[in-house]
């Protein structure tokens, strides 16, 4: 089957939905009509799976009417109508129905696809407390003897241990449980996830009570997180009996603990709630977290009881189907202001705690740091200031040096001095040009003879001279050299190896990406955590174009070197880093996600309050910069990462320390990634 790059199913996403119909009690024909109408809407939206509430074909609140043959026969007629309609849907539908099996009545979920019943799952746990009396009408599926039943002229699989796998989207393997099943200490879905289910479905009829909706969200969210799965929860709503209860039609879709979509409660009209689930992300999380596999082995007996039903859906892949899921442009930086402040606060204090611990255990009371007037060294200095406060040491124990070279601009030099004054550290300036000229003479470099040859040697002589000074100053004053390079630079190899900005005694920024550092600096400026309100210098630094300032600039004062002109925009490269490092996605999928995030001006906002990013990248720009990232990350830069200084890991987005998240050979090739990159239709 042909695949379209712009189709979400090509990239192992699955569109799913939870339905909240308005039912009529004991009117299966009407309820079937409502089910069909909502299912047709879901199919038209490209859904692969839609779930309806518990006992929805009859209505949950039928009570002893469930033992009336007329009602049960009517339910079968309703199922037959849904079966007939399903021949037109490329989608699986899960509906709730009371069914008779071997002289017993079961509360069941019926899985329908392609005009056939693919399987029937009976409810395991029957609540018989409070307002619930299910054991009065139903039998538990755990004690059912039958594994196959005759239903509407078909021989179908029956039992609580069924998994349903879509043949043309194998990562979509789902399990169904019913209401109370998820409220018990060990839900059936726990073992189903260990048996391979990536999507867990719950048909529920949980009534509305004060505070109950929030509790259900927590319950479902935690189950999705523990099982590293998606969880679809749908509940009965309008039309159910109000004799003793009220109903809110709560529906939620979680993915690995993250809420993707939530239905409005207490609505009077039928509704559908959609979400696009990243099945590959779930699969890779399970693969990465080896304790998941250990759990499979520990519970092998329970896992072995599951049976898998396979069926195709013939999903449409040859036409575009845009991802409706919101993909944040800045995965390391929450778009929500409150969450962003929480993130910055936590990252900052992780860095502070780590450096404070290193100073305490080393017995040192001073730190040595180079200040460029740029972003990374600014944030590192702010961390050092808070560490001194925490350890009750004077900030003058921070020995800060700005070291102008051949290309240092007046702006950054001025900012460096203003920053050091703001912090209240011991501030000094060392002109490294004389020592650099001496080294260039020793090397017989053309620049020492007056020739304007600004090659890599010319650049690295300056970077190395700065670092050499810092280490010798640390020896002289009994201090610790603080590294300032960030995660983005390590990923792209944008640092001078060895005696250069690659090396330090301890690096507080090594697992913080560039896009997050800018927000950390802004957060410090706005929160006043360093104890001063004069934050203009921090805002000036945020507005300074990123440059290593190692090559002399132009006559009009503009920097000759623009970092992002060489290695690509950090906002794109941090996006690439997150999805390559954290999830190992193929380049084509990373590009698809990036295209989704950047194609719409309103889709993603640079998280600066009212500021909206003006940048927009088309697919060609995304592919070009992704190619830069892939080659630098996999082929040219690993040798630098194989011997980095100690540094604290700050987030689940990963670090590049060989002692932490990333171990890789220094002589690897990037061929397979660059070949897969060609799958991106950049000319479309």
XYZ file of C-alpha atoms in Angstrom:
684
model
C 0.000 0.000 0.000
C 1.339 3.418 -0.926
C 2.160 5.753 1.942
C 1.929 9.507 2.039
C 4.495 11.454 4.076
C 1.753 13.825 5.213
C -0.443 11.006 6.559
C -0.239 10.387 10.295
C -0.557 6.599 9.888
C 2.668 6.568 7.854
C 4.461 7.613 11.028
C 2.807 5.108 13.379
C 0.250 7.444 14.853
C -3.307 6.238 15.376
C -6.361 8.459 15.567
C -8.699 7.214 18.290
C -11.927 8.521 19.773
C -14.165 8.135 22.804
C -17.884 8.572 22.246
C -20.572 9.928 24.547
C -23.965 9.220 22.956
C -27.301 10.242 24.445
C -29.081 6.981 25.138
C -32.617 5.825 25.803
C -33.136 3.308 28.567
C -34.127 -0.143 27.257
C -34.304 1.068 23.636
C -31.543 -0.837 21.800
C -32.708 0.191 18.326
C -32.413 3.875 19.161
C -29.086 3.365 20.929
C -27.731 1.448 17.948
C -28.759 4.321 15.662
C -26.895 6.770 17.878
C -23.862 4.495 17.936
C -23.835 4.214 14.144
C -24.197 7.962 13.690
C -21.243 8.737 15.960
C -19.161 5.921 14.474
C -19.718 7.309 10.973
C -18.480 10.700 12.146
C -15.392 9.063 13.658
C -14.709 7.125 10.472
C -15.032 10.296 8.407
C -12.331 11.877 10.584
C -9.947 8.996 9.844
C -10.170 7.278 13.236
C -8.867 3.733 13.594
C -10.622 3.016 16.892
C -13.674 4.412 18.687
C -15.024 3.321 22.076
C -18.600 3.624 23.427
C -19.848 3.446 27.036
C -20.543 0.386 29.152
C -23.780 -1.459 28.333
C -24.540 1.388 25.952
C -26.816 -0.599 23.630
C -29.264 -1.147 26.479
C -28.281 1.710 28.856
C -26.430 0.972 32.052
C -29.341 1.778 34.371
C -31.686 -0.984 33.215
C -31.276 -2.893 36.498
C -33.512 -5.980 36.525
C -34.684 -5.212 32.996
C -31.453 -6.924 31.950
C -33.166 -10.229 32.665
C -35.954 -9.509 30.213
C -35.647 -11.498 26.984
C -37.208 -8.754 24.895
C -34.455 -6.348 25.899
C -31.671 -8.878 25.341
C -33.053 -9.838 21.930
C -33.295 -6.153 21.050
C -29.627 -5.734 21.942
C -28.749 -8.468 19.439
C -30.751 -6.681 16.771
C -28.878 -3.480 17.575
C -25.550 -5.287 17.300
C -26.611 -6.668 13.923
C -27.369 -3.153 12.688
C -23.941 -1.938 13.780
C -22.329 -4.934 12.063
C -24.032 -4.084 8.785
C -22.947 -0.454 8.984
C -19.339 -1.341 9.913
C -18.611 -2.790 6.470
C -18.155 0.809 5.301
C -15.749 1.816 8.109
C -11.996 1.313 8.098
C -12.136 1.403 11.849
C -12.640 -0.791 14.920
C -15.655 -0.031 17.125
C -16.047 -1.176 20.739
C -19.586 -1.157 22.109
C -21.057 -2.224 25.441
C -23.790 -4.871 25.561
C -25.373 -7.427 27.922
C -24.940 -10.893 26.382
C -26.170 -14.368 27.300
C -23.486 -17.063 27.307
C -24.134 -20.616 28.539
C -27.069 -19.679 30.753
C -25.303 -16.724 32.298
C -25.457 -13.001 31.613
C -22.267 -11.027 31.076
C -21.531 -7.312 30.926
C -19.553 -7.273 27.667
C -17.493 -5.164 25.321
C -17.993 -6.198 21.702
C -15.209 -5.410 19.231
C -16.475 -4.896 15.686
C -14.543 -4.308 12.461
C -15.057 -5.011 8.763
C -18.638 -6.158 9.268
C -17.574 -8.847 11.729
C -17.428 -9.336 15.471
C -13.732 -9.736 16.204
C -14.190 -10.700 19.840
C -16.195 -10.260 23.023
C -14.671 -9.259 26.369
C -16.712 -9.820 29.564
C -16.257 -7.614 32.626
C -14.056 -9.165 35.291
C -14.837 -7.180 38.446
C -18.490 -6.575 39.311
C -19.040 -3.846 41.912
C -21.638 -4.713 44.507
C -21.249 -1.882 46.974
C -22.635 1.612 47.428
C -24.984 2.412 44.557
C -23.838 -0.558 42.434
C -25.552 -3.962 42.303
C -24.018 -5.580 39.226
C -23.588 -8.996 40.806
C -27.390 -9.131 40.995
C -27.632 -9.294 37.191
C -24.231 -10.364 35.828
C -21.562 -13.027 36.181
C -17.842 -12.295 36.276
C -15.942 -12.982 33.076
C -13.047 -14.400 35.095
C -15.059 -17.537 35.760
C -16.463 -18.040 32.280
C -15.660 -21.465 30.865
C -16.288 -20.655 27.216
C -13.461 -19.276 25.095
C -15.579 -19.049 21.944
C -19.260 -18.255 21.543
C -21.844 -18.192 18.763
C -23.046 -14.655 18.225
C -25.216 -13.463 15.320
C -24.290 -16.498 13.278
C -20.546 -16.166 13.872
C -18.138 -18.165 16.005
C -16.194 -15.492 17.893
C -13.484 -15.314 20.529
C -14.700 -14.733 24.097
C -12.866 -13.903 27.313
C -11.149 -11.200 29.345
C -7.742 -12.219 28.019
C -8.190 -11.017 24.445
C -5.902 -8.640 22.574
C -6.844 -7.089 19.243
C -4.097 -6.300 16.736
C -4.585 -4.305 13.553
C -2.679 -6.172 10.852
C -1.802 -3.097 8.790
C -0.785 -1.082 11.871
C 0.816 -3.718 14.120
C 1.734 -1.259 16.859
C -2.011 -0.735 17.372
C -2.697 -3.642 19.673
C -5.496 -2.957 22.115
C -7.158 -4.506 25.128
C -10.600 -3.779 26.547
C -11.642 -3.708 30.175
C -14.863 -2.432 31.682
C -15.336 0.251 34.339
C -14.561 -1.325 37.744
C -11.739 -3.353 36.193
C -9.452 -0.309 36.385
C -10.398 0.527 39.998
C -8.926 -2.657 41.496
C -5.321 -2.941 42.777
C -4.155 -4.933 39.734
C -6.351 -4.128 36.714
C -6.580 -6.671 33.881
C -5.044 -4.020 31.614
C -1.783 -4.229 33.581
C -1.206 -7.770 32.357
C -2.566 -6.882 28.925
C 0.083 -4.183 28.571
C 2.769 -6.697 29.530
C 1.315 -8.998 26.879
C 1.847 -6.313 24.238
C -1.220 -4.053 24.284
C -0.216 -0.474 23.497
C -3.760 0.893 23.757
C -6.043 0.152 26.706
C -9.771 0.787 26.370
C -12.273 1.160 29.181
C -16.029 1.191 28.640
C -17.503 2.714 31.766
C -20.745 3.913 33.310
C -19.322 5.582 36.385
C -21.834 8.000 37.856
C -21.110 11.636 38.647
C -20.128 12.635 42.189
C -18.366 15.667 43.574
C -14.615 15.219 43.026
C -14.997 11.882 41.262
C -14.041 13.151 37.802
C -10.654 14.339 39.043
C -10.061 11.026 40.780
C -10.944 9.103 37.614
C -8.466 11.229 35.675
C -5.748 10.415 38.181
C -6.660 6.733 38.113
C -6.628 6.473 34.322
C -3.572 8.689 33.918
C -1.531 6.653 36.372
C -2.591 3.402 34.724
C -1.473 4.755 31.355
C 1.849 5.816 32.882
C 2.521 2.537 34.692
C 1.649 0.498 31.602
C 3.474 2.823 29.177
C 0.326 2.771 27.110
C -2.465 4.901 25.778
C -5.695 4.675 27.731
C -9.144 5.464 26.334
C -11.852 5.968 28.938
C -15.471 6.630 27.990
C -18.418 6.842 30.338
C -22.204 6.932 30.220
C -23.863 10.321 30.048
C -27.127 11.788 28.844
C -30.212 9.595 28.890
C -29.234 7.316 31.776
C -31.716 7.054 34.636
C -31.646 9.730 37.322
C -33.554 7.588 39.818
C -30.658 7.665 42.279
C -27.694 8.931 40.252
C -26.498 11.537 37.780
C -24.233 10.985 34.783
C -21.592 13.250 33.263
C -20.344 11.439 30.133
C -16.711 11.829 31.131
C -14.273 10.791 28.419
C -10.493 11.058 28.499
C -7.563 9.863 26.410
C -4.142 9.557 28.034
C -0.774 8.578 26.591
C 1.858 7.375 29.051
C 0.389 9.550 31.784
C -0.133 12.642 29.620
C -3.683 13.863 29.042
C -4.200 14.214 25.291
C -7.908 14.944 25.155
C -10.868 15.333 27.470
C -14.574 15.462 26.691
C -16.853 18.143 28.044
C -18.987 16.793 30.855
C -22.728 17.203 31.352
C -23.490 17.953 27.693
C -26.930 17.392 26.201
C -25.786 16.384 22.730
C -23.868 13.304 21.524
C -20.142 13.967 21.312
C -16.852 12.542 20.092
C -13.441 13.298 21.551
C -10.406 12.559 19.363
C -6.695 12.159 19.960
C -3.759 11.049 17.819
C -1.682 8.506 19.718
C 2.018 8.063 19.006
C 2.284 4.280 19.008
C 5.981 4.254 18.165
C 6.724 6.510 21.115
C 5.045 4.010 23.434
C 6.889 1.107 21.862
C 10.249 2.830 22.167
C 9.623 3.801 25.773
C 8.993 0.154 26.602
C 12.106 -0.886 24.704
C 14.224 1.734 26.503
C 12.849 0.934 29.952
C 14.230 -2.560 30.386
C 12.348 -3.065 33.652
C 9.191 -3.306 31.549
C 10.626 -6.461 29.975
C 11.594 -7.714 33.426
C 7.965 -7.304 34.481
C 6.894 -9.353 31.458
C 9.208 -12.148 32.576
C 8.096 -11.950 36.204
C 4.431 -12.270 35.227
C 4.938 -14.729 32.386
C 2.142 -16.991 33.607
C -0.483 -14.234 33.420
C 0.929 -12.848 30.177
C 0.765 -16.274 28.592
C -2.992 -16.465 29.070
C -3.711 -13.775 26.477
C -4.910 -14.571 22.979
C -4.509 -12.189 20.057
C -7.135 -11.573 17.411
C -5.706 -10.188 14.157
C -7.689 -8.200 11.620
C -6.913 -5.574 8.956
C -8.473 -2.132 8.714
C -7.028 -1.158 5.324
C -6.241 2.276 6.681
C -5.997 5.081 4.143
C -2.327 5.984 3.827
C -2.082 7.286 0.285
C -3.859 10.571 1.041
C -2.789 13.356 3.430
C -4.193 13.086 6.951
C -2.794 15.880 9.076
C -1.861 15.332 12.677
C -4.342 17.064 14.975
C -2.187 16.552 18.013
C -0.421 19.675 19.229
C 3.332 19.314 18.728
C 5.205 21.896 20.763
C 7.889 23.751 18.849
C 10.012 23.851 21.980
C 9.827 20.403 23.593
C 12.238 21.395 26.364
C 10.225 24.510 27.270
C 6.578 24.245 28.378
C 4.337 26.693 26.540
C 2.133 27.211 29.582
C 3.547 30.073 31.662
C 2.929 28.419 35.021
C 4.512 25.121 33.987
C 7.381 26.998 32.366
C 8.147 28.838 35.592
C 7.981 25.553 37.498
C 10.368 23.957 34.996
C 12.841 26.829 35.192
C 12.717 26.855 38.972
C 13.386 23.124 39.178
C 16.179 23.085 36.589
C 17.889 26.040 38.235
C 17.789 24.426 41.659
C 19.039 21.077 40.300
C 22.052 22.913 38.893
C 22.566 24.818 42.146
C 22.302 21.706 44.315
C 24.728 19.752 42.133
C 27.420 22.434 42.123
C 26.986 23.071 45.848
C 27.496 19.367 46.493
C 30.636 19.288 44.342
C 32.140 22.259 46.186
C 31.249 20.772 49.562
C 32.799 17.383 48.851
C 35.902 18.881 47.207
C 36.506 21.233 50.118
C 36.863 24.161 47.717
C 35.213 27.489 48.389
C 35.972 29.328 45.158
C 34.935 28.908 41.548
C 36.611 30.218 38.402
C 34.503 31.077 35.394
C 34.966 32.769 32.027
C 32.341 35.379 31.125
C 31.796 36.155 27.454
C 28.774 38.397 27.697
C 26.762 35.683 25.952
C 23.943 33.430 27.049
C 25.581 30.259 28.403
C 28.218 31.847 30.626
C 25.576 34.256 31.918
C 23.393 31.453 33.164
C 26.346 29.553 34.622
C 27.344 32.680 36.550
C 23.788 33.043 37.872
C 23.958 29.452 39.126
C 27.287 30.156 40.814
C 25.814 33.213 42.553
C 22.980 31.174 44.032
C 25.413 28.451 45.105
C 27.471 30.952 47.079
C 24.314 32.192 48.762
C 23.284 28.622 49.568
C 26.689 27.807 51.076
C 26.761 31.125 52.943
C 29.903 32.181 51.129
C 30.530 35.661 49.697
C 29.879 36.078 46.004
C 33.386 37.498 45.749
C 34.462 33.848 45.919
C 33.323 33.696 42.310
C 36.428 34.622 40.334
C 34.990 35.762 37.029
C 37.161 36.677 34.052
C 36.201 38.194 30.761
C 38.909 37.557 28.193
C 38.555 39.591 25.006
C 40.156 38.195 21.857
C 40.560 39.289 18.277
C 36.818 39.347 17.552
C 35.242 40.327 20.863
C 32.607 42.969 20.240
C 32.181 46.105 22.267
C 28.638 44.990 23.097
C 29.521 41.627 24.612
C 32.511 43.041 26.506
C 30.283 45.736 28.002
C 27.648 43.149 28.878
C 30.234 40.912 30.547
C 31.362 43.713 32.870
C 27.786 44.783 33.637
C 26.816 41.200 34.433
C 29.735 40.652 36.796
C 28.885 43.907 38.556
C 25.245 42.862 38.864
C 26.175 39.544 40.466
C 28.755 41.073 42.806
C 31.538 38.632 42.027
C 35.262 39.277 41.775
C 35.557 40.630 38.254
C 38.698 40.882 36.151
C 39.610 41.312 32.507
C 42.471 39.466 30.837
C 43.400 40.352 27.271
C 44.331 37.033 25.659
C 45.551 38.542 22.395
C 49.231 38.830 23.378
C 49.454 35.179 24.417
C 47.499 34.120 21.318
C 49.855 36.053 19.057
C 52.798 34.343 20.717
C 51.276 30.925 20.091
C 50.466 31.803 16.487
C 54.112 32.834 16.052
C 55.243 29.551 17.553
C 53.006 27.763 15.042
C 54.282 29.845 12.119
C 50.678 30.730 11.422
C 50.155 33.263 8.585
C 48.244 35.608 10.927
C 51.447 36.195 12.909
C 52.899 37.635 9.700
C 49.996 40.013 9.164
C 47.907 37.830 6.861
C 44.138 37.679 7.478
C 43.872 33.886 7.623
C 41.014 33.095 9.982
C 41.046 29.311 9.934
C 40.197 26.714 12.563
C 43.647 27.044 14.099
C 43.168 30.778 14.487
C 39.859 30.151 16.253
C 41.005 27.333 18.490
C 44.123 29.149 19.642
C 41.807 31.715 21.237
C 39.397 29.166 22.705
C 42.274 27.122 24.072
C 44.049 30.146 25.518
C 40.963 31.143 27.476
C 40.548 27.687 28.955
C 44.265 27.407 29.707
C 44.098 30.661 31.661
C 41.063 29.471 33.612
C 42.684 26.214 34.708
C 45.898 27.928 35.757
C 43.897 30.594 37.598
C 42.029 27.810 39.399
C 45.378 26.281 40.422
C 46.628 29.632 41.588
C 43.551 30.577 43.634
C 42.369 27.149 44.759
C 39.160 27.151 42.774
C 36.996 24.976 40.556
C 36.675 25.777 36.834
C 33.005 25.978 35.893
C 32.044 24.871 32.396
C 29.381 26.819 30.546
C 28.726 24.873 27.305
C 25.175 23.576 26.842
C 23.464 20.402 25.629
C 22.743 21.806 22.164
C 26.423 22.601 21.587
C 27.465 19.116 22.719
C 24.921 17.557 20.365
C 26.288 19.511 17.395
C 29.930 19.337 18.414
C 30.028 23.151 18.629
C 32.901 23.376 21.072
C 36.693 23.309 21.010
C 37.948 19.895 22.064
C 40.243 19.372 25.043
C 41.880 22.613 26.079
C 38.924 24.699 24.976
C 35.356 25.329 26.037
C 34.852 21.551 25.880
C 36.712 21.127 29.181
C 36.195 22.234 32.796
C 36.227 20.832 36.308
C 32.424 20.812 36.467
C 29.840 21.907 33.887
C 26.498 23.104 35.229
C 24.930 23.551 31.763
C 25.844 20.319 29.999
C 22.326 18.842 29.921
C 20.428 22.106 29.432
C 19.545 22.900 25.782
C 19.983 26.384 24.355
C 16.260 27.098 24.041
C 15.764 26.344 27.721
C 18.795 28.366 28.858
C 17.310 31.503 27.333
C 14.194 31.004 29.420
C 16.194 30.252 32.534
C 17.988 33.578 32.168
C 14.687 35.364 31.596
C 13.156 33.590 34.603
C 16.057 34.658 36.814
C 15.689 38.211 35.557
C 11.960 38.283 36.273
C 11.957 36.374 39.560
C 14.825 38.243 41.229
C 16.332 35.058 42.679
C 19.839 36.540 42.608
C 18.668 39.372 44.814
C 18.740 42.379 42.480
C 16.001 44.059 40.488
C 18.362 45.561 37.918
C 17.873 42.897 35.234
C 18.341 44.989 32.102
C 21.751 43.485 31.410
C 20.158 40.022 31.375
C 17.582 41.198 28.859
C 20.345 42.752 26.751
C 22.196 39.446 26.740
C 19.038 37.639 25.658
C 18.844 40.006 22.697
C 22.423 39.407 21.579
C 22.970 37.308 18.465
C 24.704 34.031 19.239
C 28.328 34.022 18.055
C 31.611 32.500 19.286
C 33.311 35.779 18.360
C 36.520 34.129 17.219
C 36.736 35.739 13.765
C 36.868 39.564 13.394
C 33.591 41.163 12.374
C 32.651 43.564 9.633
C 33.299 47.302 9.521
C 29.756 48.101 10.649
C 30.203 46.141 13.855
C 28.156 43.078 12.890
C 29.652 39.732 13.923
C 31.303 37.854 11.091
C 30.419 34.581 12.766
C 26.779 33.767 13.258
C 26.501 30.408 14.958
C 23.093 29.555 13.573
C 24.231 30.303 10.021
C 26.629 27.383 10.342
C 24.843 24.809 12.471
C 21.230 25.829 11.909
C 18.651 27.547 14.114
C 18.760 26.290 17.680
C 14.973 26.195 17.837
C 15.004 23.578 15.062
C 18.077 21.718 16.258
C 16.784 21.418 19.819
C 13.575 19.971 18.382
C 15.643 17.468 16.382
C 17.782 16.652 19.405
C 14.782 15.900 21.595
C 13.155 13.422 19.224
C 16.388 11.761 18.098
C 17.968 11.448 21.550
C 14.865 10.769 23.617
C 12.954 8.496 21.235
C 15.293 7.452 18.421
C 12.760 8.378 15.736
C 13.587 8.121 12.039
C 14.497 11.406 10.332
C 11.282 11.300 8.291
C 9.175 11.135 11.444
C 11.151 13.920 13.109
C 10.581 16.033 9.993
C 6.868 15.188 9.997
C 6.584 16.311 13.617
C 8.604 19.444 12.939
C 6.485 20.278 9.901
C 3.360 19.836 12.010
C 4.747 22.165 14.671
C 6.012 24.923 12.362
C 3.597 24.982 9.436
C 1.021 27.121 11.245
C 1.882 30.480 12.788
C -0.607 29.919 15.580
C 0.319 26.281 16.182
C 3.292 26.997 18.397
C 4.301 30.007 20.418
C 7.718 30.884 21.683
C 7.028 30.687 25.401
C 7.751 34.300 26.301
C 4.320 35.378 27.389
C 2.962 37.643 24.669
C 5.862 37.181 22.268
C 5.049 35.036 19.231
C 7.927 33.674 17.186
C 8.055 35.173 13.707
C 9.997 32.270 12.309
C 8.318 29.755 10.089
C 10.102 26.863 8.423
C 8.933 25.018 5.350
C 9.670 21.349 4.828
C 12.770 22.086 2.731
C 14.313 24.160 5.540
C 13.361 21.537 8.095
C 15.003 18.763 6.045
C 18.135 20.813 5.367
C 18.739 21.603 9.030
C 17.835 18.089 10.104
C 20.541 16.855 7.724
C 23.065 19.167 9.388
C 22.037 17.856 12.778
C 22.156 14.175 11.834
C 25.609 14.297 10.264
C 27.128 16.332 13.073
C 25.417 14.325 15.808
C 26.149 10.818 14.555
C 29.359 11.194 12.533
C 31.532 14.115 13.571
C 30.907 14.996 17.218
C 30.756 11.886 19.361
C 34.474 11.893 20.216
C 33.914 15.151 22.084
C 31.032 13.705 24.051
C 32.954 10.562 24.967
C 35.047 12.481 27.506
C 33.007 15.318 28.917
C 33.349 16.665 32.475
C 30.907 15.775 35.230
C 27.584 17.587 34.994
C 24.087 17.163 36.467
C 21.308 15.683 34.361
C 18.314 17.983 34.662
C 15.495 16.462 32.605
C 14.019 13.337 31.024
C 14.888 14.830 27.638
C 18.278 13.288 28.213
C 21.920 14.125 28.619
C 24.889 13.299 26.413
C 27.265 12.108 29.090
C 28.829 8.695 28.338
C 28.087 7.906 31.980
C 24.396 8.691 31.530
C 21.915 8.567 28.680
C 24.192 8.316 25.673
C 26.925 5.818 24.906
C 28.029 5.689 21.290
C 31.161 4.919 19.252
C 33.273 7.907 18.308
C 33.825 6.596 14.780
C 30.228 5.869 13.746
C 28.818 6.833 10.365
C 25.649 8.793 9.608
C 24.809 6.941 6.370
C 21.578 5.221 7.442
C 20.117 8.417 8.857
C 21.078 10.470 5.822
C 19.587 7.825 3.508
C 16.301 7.775 5.427
C 16.254 11.560 5.308
C 15.673 11.249 1.564
C 12.179 9.911 2.245
C 11.119 13.479 2.991
C 9.344 15.008 -0.053
C 11.042 18.390 0.206
C 9.739 19.590 -3.157
C 6.054 19.021 -2.368
